[in-house]
mmCIF file of C-alpha atoms and ligand atoms in Angstrom:
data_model
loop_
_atom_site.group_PDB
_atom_site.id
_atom_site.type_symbol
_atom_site.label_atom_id
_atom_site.label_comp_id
_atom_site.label_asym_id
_atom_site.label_seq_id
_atom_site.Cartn_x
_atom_site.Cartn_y
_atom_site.Cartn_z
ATOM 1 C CA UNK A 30 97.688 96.565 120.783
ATOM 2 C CA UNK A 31 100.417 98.796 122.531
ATOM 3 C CA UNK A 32 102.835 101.184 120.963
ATOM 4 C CA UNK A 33 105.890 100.648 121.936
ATOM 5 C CA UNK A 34 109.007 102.840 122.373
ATOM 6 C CA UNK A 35 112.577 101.654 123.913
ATOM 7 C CA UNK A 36 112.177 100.947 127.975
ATOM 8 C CA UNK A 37 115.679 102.785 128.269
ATOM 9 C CA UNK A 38 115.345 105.602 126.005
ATOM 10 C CA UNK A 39 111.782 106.923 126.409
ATOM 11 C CA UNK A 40 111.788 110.173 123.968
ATOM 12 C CA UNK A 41 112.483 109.469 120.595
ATOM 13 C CA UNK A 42 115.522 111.431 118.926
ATOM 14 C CA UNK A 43 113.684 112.484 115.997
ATOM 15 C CA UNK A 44 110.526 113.864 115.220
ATOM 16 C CA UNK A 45 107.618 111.686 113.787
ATOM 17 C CA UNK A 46 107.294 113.085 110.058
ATOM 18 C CA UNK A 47 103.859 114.274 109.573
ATOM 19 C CA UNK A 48 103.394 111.461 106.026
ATOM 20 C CA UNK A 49 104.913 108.998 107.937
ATOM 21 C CA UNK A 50 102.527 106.250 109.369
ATOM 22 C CA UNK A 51 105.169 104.591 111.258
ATOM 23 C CA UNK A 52 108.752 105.995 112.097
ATOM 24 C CA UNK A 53 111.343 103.715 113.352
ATOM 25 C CA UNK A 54 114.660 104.536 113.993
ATOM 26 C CA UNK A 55 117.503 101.969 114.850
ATOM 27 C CA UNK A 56 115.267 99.377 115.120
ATOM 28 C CA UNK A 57 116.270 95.685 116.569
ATOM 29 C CA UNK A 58 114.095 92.941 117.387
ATOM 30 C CA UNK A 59 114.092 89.582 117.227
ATOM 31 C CA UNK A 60 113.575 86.146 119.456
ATOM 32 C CA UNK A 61 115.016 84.931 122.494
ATOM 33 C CA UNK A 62 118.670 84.062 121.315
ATOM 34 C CA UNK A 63 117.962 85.109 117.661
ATOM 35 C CA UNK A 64 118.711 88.574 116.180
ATOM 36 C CA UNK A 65 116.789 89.147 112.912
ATOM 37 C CA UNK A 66 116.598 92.813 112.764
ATOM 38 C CA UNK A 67 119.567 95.253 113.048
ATOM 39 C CA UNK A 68 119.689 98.825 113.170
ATOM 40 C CA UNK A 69 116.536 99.297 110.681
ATOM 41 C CA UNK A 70 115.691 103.091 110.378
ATOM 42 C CA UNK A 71 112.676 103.902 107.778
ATOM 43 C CA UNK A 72 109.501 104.919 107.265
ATOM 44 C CA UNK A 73 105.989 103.745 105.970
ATOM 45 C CA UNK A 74 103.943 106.549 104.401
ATOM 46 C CA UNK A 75 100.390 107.112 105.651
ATOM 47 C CA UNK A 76 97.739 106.495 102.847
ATOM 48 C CA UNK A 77 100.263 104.793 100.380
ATOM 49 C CA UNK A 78 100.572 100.851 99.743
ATOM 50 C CA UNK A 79 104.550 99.954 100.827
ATOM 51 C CA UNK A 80 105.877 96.045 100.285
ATOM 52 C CA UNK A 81 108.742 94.852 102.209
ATOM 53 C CA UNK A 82 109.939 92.516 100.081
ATOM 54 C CA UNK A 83 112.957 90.028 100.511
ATOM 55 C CA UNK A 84 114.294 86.524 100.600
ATOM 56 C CA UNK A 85 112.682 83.968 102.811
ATOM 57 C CA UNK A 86 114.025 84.128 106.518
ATOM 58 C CA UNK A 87 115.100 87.813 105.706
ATOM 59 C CA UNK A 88 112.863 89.613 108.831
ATOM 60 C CA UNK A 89 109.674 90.432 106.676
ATOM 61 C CA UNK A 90 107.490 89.184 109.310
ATOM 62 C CA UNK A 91 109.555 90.193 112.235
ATOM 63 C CA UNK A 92 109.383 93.596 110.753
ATOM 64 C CA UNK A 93 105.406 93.233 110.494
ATOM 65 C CA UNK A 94 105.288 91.606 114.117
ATOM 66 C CA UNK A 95 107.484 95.052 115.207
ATOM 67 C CA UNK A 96 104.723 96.925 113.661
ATOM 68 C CA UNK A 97 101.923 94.880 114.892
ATOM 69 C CA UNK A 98 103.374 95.577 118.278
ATOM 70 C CA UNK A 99 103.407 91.736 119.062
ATOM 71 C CA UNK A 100 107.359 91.693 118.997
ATOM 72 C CA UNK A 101 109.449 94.032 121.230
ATOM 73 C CA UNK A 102 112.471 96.128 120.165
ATOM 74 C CA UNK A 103 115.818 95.412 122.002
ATOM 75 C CA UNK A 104 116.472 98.426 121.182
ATOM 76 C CA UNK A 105 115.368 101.642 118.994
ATOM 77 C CA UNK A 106 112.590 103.279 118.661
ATOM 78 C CA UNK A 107 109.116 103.072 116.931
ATOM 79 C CA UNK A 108 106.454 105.743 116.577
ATOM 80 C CA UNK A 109 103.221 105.145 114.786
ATOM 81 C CA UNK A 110 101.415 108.163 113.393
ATOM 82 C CA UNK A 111 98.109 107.056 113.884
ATOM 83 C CA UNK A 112 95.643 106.678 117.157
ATOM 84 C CA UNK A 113 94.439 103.489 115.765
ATOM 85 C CA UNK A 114 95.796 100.115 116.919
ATOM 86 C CA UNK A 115 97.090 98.355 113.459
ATOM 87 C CA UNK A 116 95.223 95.424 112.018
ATOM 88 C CA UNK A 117 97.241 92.434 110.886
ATOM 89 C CA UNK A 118 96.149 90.312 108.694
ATOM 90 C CA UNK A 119 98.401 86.712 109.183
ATOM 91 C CA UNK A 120 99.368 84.320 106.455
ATOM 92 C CA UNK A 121 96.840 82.169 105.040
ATOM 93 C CA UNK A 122 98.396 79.228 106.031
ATOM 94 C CA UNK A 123 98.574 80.363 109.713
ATOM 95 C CA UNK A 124 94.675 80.313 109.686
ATOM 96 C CA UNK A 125 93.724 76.706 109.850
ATOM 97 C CA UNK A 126 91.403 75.690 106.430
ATOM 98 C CA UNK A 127 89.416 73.632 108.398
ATOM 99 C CA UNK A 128 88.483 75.716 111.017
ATOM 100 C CA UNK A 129 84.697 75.443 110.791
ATOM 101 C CA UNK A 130 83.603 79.008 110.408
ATOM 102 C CA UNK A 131 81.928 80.827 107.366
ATOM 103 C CA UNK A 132 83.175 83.626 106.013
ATOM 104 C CA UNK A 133 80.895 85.769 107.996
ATOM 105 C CA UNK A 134 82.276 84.403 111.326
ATOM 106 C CA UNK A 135 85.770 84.791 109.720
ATOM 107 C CA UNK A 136 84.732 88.481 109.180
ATOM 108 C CA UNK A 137 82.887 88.808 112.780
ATOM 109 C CA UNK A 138 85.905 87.933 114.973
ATOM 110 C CA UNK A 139 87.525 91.683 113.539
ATOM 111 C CA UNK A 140 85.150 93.142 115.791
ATOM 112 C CA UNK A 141 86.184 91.047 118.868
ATOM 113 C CA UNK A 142 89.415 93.629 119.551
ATOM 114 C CA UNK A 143 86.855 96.288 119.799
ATOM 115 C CA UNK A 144 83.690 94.118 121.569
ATOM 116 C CA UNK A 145 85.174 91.448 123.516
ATOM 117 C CA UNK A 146 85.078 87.479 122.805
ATOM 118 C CA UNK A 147 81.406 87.302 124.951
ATOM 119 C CA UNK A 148 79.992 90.518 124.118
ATOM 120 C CA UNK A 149 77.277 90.614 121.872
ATOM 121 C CA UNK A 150 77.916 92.322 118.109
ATOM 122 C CA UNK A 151 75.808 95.358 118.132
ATOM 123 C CA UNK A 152 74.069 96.641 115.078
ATOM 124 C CA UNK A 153 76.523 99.025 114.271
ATOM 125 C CA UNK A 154 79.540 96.179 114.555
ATOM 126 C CA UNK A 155 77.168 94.295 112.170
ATOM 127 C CA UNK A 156 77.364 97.002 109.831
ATOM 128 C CA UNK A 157 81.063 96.932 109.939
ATOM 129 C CA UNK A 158 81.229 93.145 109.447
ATOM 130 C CA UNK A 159 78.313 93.778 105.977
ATOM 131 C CA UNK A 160 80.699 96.995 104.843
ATOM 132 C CA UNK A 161 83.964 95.139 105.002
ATOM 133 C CA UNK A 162 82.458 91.781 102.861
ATOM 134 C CA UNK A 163 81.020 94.531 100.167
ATOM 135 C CA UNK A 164 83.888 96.160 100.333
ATOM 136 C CA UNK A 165 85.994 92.840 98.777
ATOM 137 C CA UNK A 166 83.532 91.735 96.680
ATOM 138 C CA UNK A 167 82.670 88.343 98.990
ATOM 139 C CA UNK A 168 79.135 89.856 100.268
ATOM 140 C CA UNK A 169 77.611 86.646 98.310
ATOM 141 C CA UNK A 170 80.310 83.931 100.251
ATOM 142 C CA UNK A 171 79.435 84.902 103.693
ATOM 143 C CA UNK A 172 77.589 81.734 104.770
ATOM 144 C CA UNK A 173 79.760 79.899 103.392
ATOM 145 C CA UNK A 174 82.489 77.675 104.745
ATOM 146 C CA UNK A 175 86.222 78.979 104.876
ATOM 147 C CA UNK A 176 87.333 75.736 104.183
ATOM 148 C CA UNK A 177 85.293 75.657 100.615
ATOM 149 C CA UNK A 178 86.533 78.891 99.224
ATOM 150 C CA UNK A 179 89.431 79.024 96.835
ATOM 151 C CA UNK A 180 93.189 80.588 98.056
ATOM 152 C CA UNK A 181 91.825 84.218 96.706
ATOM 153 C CA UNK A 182 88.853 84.369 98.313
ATOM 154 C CA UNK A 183 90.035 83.203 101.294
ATOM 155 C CA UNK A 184 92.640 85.529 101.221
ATOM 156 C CA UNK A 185 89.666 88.264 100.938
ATOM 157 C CA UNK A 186 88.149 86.885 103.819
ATOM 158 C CA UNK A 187 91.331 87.389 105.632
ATOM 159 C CA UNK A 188 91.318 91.233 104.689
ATOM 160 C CA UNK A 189 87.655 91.954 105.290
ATOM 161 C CA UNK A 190 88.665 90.841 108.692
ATOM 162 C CA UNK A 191 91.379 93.110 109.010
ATOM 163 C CA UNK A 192 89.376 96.086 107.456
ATOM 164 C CA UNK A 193 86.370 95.140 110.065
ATOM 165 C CA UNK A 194 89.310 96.370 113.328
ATOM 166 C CA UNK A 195 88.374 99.110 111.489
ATOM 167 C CA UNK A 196 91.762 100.700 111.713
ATOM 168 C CA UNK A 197 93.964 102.757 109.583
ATOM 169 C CA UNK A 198 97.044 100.758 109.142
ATOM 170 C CA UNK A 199 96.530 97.223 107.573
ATOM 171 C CA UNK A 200 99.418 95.022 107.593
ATOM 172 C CA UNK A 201 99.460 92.108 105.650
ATOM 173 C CA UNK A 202 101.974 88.645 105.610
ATOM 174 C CA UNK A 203 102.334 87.866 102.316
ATOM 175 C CA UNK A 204 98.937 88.393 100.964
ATOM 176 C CA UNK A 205 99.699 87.184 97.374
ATOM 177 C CA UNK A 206 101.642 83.790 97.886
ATOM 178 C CA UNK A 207 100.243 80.927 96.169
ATOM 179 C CA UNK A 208 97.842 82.490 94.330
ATOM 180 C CA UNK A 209 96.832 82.148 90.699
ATOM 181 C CA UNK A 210 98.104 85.268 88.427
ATOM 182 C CA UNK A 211 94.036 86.653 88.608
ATOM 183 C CA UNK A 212 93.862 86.059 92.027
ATOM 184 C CA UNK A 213 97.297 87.730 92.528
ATOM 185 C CA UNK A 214 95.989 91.257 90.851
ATOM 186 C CA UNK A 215 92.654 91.211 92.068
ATOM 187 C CA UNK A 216 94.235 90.995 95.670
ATOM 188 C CA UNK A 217 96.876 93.739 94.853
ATOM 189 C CA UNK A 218 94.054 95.981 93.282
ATOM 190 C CA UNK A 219 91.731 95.884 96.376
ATOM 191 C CA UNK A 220 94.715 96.884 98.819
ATOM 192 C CA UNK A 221 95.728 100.010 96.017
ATOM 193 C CA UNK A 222 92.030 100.950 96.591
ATOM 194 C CA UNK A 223 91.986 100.783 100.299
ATOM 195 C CA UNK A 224 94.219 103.659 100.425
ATOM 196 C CA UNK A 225 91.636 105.609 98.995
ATOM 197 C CA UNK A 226 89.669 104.617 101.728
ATOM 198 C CA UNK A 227 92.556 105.991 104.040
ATOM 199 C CA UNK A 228 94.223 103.212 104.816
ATOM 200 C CA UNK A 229 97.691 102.494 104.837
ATOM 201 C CA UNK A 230 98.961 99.198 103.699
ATOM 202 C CA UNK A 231 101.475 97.292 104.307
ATOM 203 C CA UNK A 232 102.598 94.152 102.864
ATOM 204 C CA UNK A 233 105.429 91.370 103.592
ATOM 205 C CA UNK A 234 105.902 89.711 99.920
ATOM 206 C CA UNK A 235 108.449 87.865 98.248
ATOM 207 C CA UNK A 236 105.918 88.344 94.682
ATOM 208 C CA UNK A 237 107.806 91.626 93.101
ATOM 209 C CA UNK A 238 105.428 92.030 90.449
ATOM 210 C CA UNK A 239 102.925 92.773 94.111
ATOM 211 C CA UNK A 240 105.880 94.435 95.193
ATOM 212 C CA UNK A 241 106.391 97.129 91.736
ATOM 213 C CA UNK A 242 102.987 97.999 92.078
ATOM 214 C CA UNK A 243 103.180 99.477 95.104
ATOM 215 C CA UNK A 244 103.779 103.379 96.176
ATOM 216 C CA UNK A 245 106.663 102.134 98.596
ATOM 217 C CA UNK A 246 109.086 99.410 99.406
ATOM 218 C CA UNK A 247 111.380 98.469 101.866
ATOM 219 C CA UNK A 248 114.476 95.636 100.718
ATOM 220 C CA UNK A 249 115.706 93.721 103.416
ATOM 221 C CA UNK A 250 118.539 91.392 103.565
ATOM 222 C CA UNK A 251 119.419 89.231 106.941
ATOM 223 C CA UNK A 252 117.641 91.516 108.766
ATOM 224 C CA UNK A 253 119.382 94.966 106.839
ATOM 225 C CA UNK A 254 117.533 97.645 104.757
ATOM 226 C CA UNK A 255 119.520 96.844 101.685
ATOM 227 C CA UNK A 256 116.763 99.248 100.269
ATOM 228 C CA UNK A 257 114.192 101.751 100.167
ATOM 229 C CA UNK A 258 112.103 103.940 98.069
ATOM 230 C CA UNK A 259 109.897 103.619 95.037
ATOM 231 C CA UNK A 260 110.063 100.165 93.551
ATOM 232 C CA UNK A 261 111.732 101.212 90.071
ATOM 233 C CA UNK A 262 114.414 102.926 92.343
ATOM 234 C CA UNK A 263 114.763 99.880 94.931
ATOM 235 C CA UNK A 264 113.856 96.491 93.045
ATOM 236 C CA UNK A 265 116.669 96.893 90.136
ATOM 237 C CA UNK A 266 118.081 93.857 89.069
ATOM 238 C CA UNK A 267 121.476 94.238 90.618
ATOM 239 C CA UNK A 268 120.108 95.725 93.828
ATOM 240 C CA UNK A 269 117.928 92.002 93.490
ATOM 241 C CA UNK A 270 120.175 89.985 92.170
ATOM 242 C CA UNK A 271 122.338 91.140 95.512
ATOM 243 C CA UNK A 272 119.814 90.326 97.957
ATOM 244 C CA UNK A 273 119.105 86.902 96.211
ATOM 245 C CA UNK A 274 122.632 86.203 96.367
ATOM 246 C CA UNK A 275 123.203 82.818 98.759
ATOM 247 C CA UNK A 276 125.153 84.501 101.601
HETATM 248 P P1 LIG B 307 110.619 86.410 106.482
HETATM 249 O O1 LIG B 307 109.261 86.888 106.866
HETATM 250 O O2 LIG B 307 111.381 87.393 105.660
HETATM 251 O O3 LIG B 307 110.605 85.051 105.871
HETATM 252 P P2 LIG B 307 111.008 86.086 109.330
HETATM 253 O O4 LIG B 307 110.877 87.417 109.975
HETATM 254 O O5 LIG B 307 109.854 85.145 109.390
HETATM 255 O O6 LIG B 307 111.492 86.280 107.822
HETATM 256 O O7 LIG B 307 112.237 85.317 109.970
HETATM 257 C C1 LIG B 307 113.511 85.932 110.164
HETATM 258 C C2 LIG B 307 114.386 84.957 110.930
HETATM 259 O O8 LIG B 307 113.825 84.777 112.221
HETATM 260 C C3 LIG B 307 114.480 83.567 110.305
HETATM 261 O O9 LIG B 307 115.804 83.114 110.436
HETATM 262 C C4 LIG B 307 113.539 82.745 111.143
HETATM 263 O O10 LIG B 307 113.990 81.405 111.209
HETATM 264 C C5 LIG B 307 113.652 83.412 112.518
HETATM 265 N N1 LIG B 307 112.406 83.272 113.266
HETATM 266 C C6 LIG B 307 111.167 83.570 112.839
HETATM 267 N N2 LIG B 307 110.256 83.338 113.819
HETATM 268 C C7 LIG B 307 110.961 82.879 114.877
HETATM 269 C C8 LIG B 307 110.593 82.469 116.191
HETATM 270 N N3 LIG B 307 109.320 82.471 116.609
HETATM 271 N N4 LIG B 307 111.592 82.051 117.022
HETATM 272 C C9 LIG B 307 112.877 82.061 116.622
HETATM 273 N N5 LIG B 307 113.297 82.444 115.407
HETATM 274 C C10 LIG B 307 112.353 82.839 114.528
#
């Protein structure tokens, strides 16, 4: 995946903060004929767990897609921190449940960036694959079929893909969403621990009790930071209530 910077204005105006995983400064993106982001300027802090959390429709994926480098500014600029191309991790209900792959295959095709789709997985990749199932608990699911496995552990299997790129920033699309409560925590736990790992995380969720446990969060509204900071300064009620308001 490419990092991208504005076509017009090649050097960035400000320097890339040394905790900052990602800098971007008057960022706006969008689709053909459709605006969603304006004039976004933040930052995601390496090795910390930040949410960008907001209404439906209010650029959360966009945002993710910006980061992912699969959706080009119109304009701004955005500066990752890291050497490592970002590993996104889509919405479960992007990734078709009856898709007939096991959870090992699931895992396996987060070492295709790296290998190629024809290439054969070397013993090392393999290792990857068995280190990123152990490393969310599903080591025991891996012949099994996607399709069989409840929302959570499918969700897992999702991630364990994502940590098999083997890269430093993880970004997620709403990892939590229609899971049960236990499912819910267990999934927010295993991306807190990740960081110790030395990853960064970052998560699209409209769940705020995902959102208040983590380090960071960024509030958007219609495309606008309408916040950011640490969740008891950003997610107060009237800052939510606000951003919840029907426009
Ligand atoms: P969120 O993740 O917060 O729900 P999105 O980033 O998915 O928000 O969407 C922001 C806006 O962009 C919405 O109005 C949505 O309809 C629009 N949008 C999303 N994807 C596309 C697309 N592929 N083409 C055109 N508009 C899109």
């Amino acid at each position: 995946m490419k990092i991208m910077f504005n076509k017009h204005r090649p050097s960035s105006p400000t320097p890339l903060d040394r905790t900052a995983r990602v800098h971007f400064t008057g960022l706006c993106a969008g689709y053909p004929g459709r605006p969603v982001l304006h004039e976004l300027s933040a930052s995601i802090p390496a090795l910390a767990t930040t949410a960008l959390v907001g209404p439906n429709g209010s650029g959360k994926s966009t945002l993710l897609g910006v980061m992912a480098g699969v959706i080009e500014p119109t304009s701004g600029h955005v500066r990752h921190g890291g050497s490592r191309p970002p590993a996104f991790v889509p919405q479960r209900g992007a990734v078709g449940d009856t898709l007939p792959l096991t959870v090992r295959q699931t895992v396996e095709m987060g070492r295709w960036g790296e290998r190629g789709l024809w290439r054969r997985l070397t013993r090392r990749d393999h290792a990857t694959v068995d280190a990123a199932l152990d490393r969310l608990g599903i080591g025991d699911l891996a012949a099994r079929q996607l399709g069989e496995l409840s929302g959570g552990q499918r969700q897992r299997a999702l991630i364990a893909q994502g940590l098999a790129q083997e890269s430093d920033l993880l970004l997620l699309d709403e990892p939590t969403t229609g899971l049960d409560p236990e499912a819910r925590v267990r999934i927010t736990t295993v991306l807190a621990d990740l960081v110790t790992d030395g990853v960064t995380v970052v998560h699209a969720t409209h769940d705020l009790e995902a959102a208040r446990s983590a380090d960071a969060c960024l509030l958007l509204r219609d495309g606008h930071l309408a916040g950011r900071g640490s969740p008891e300064d950003v997610l107060t009620t009237s800052a939510l209530t606000q951003v919840w308001q029907p426009a």
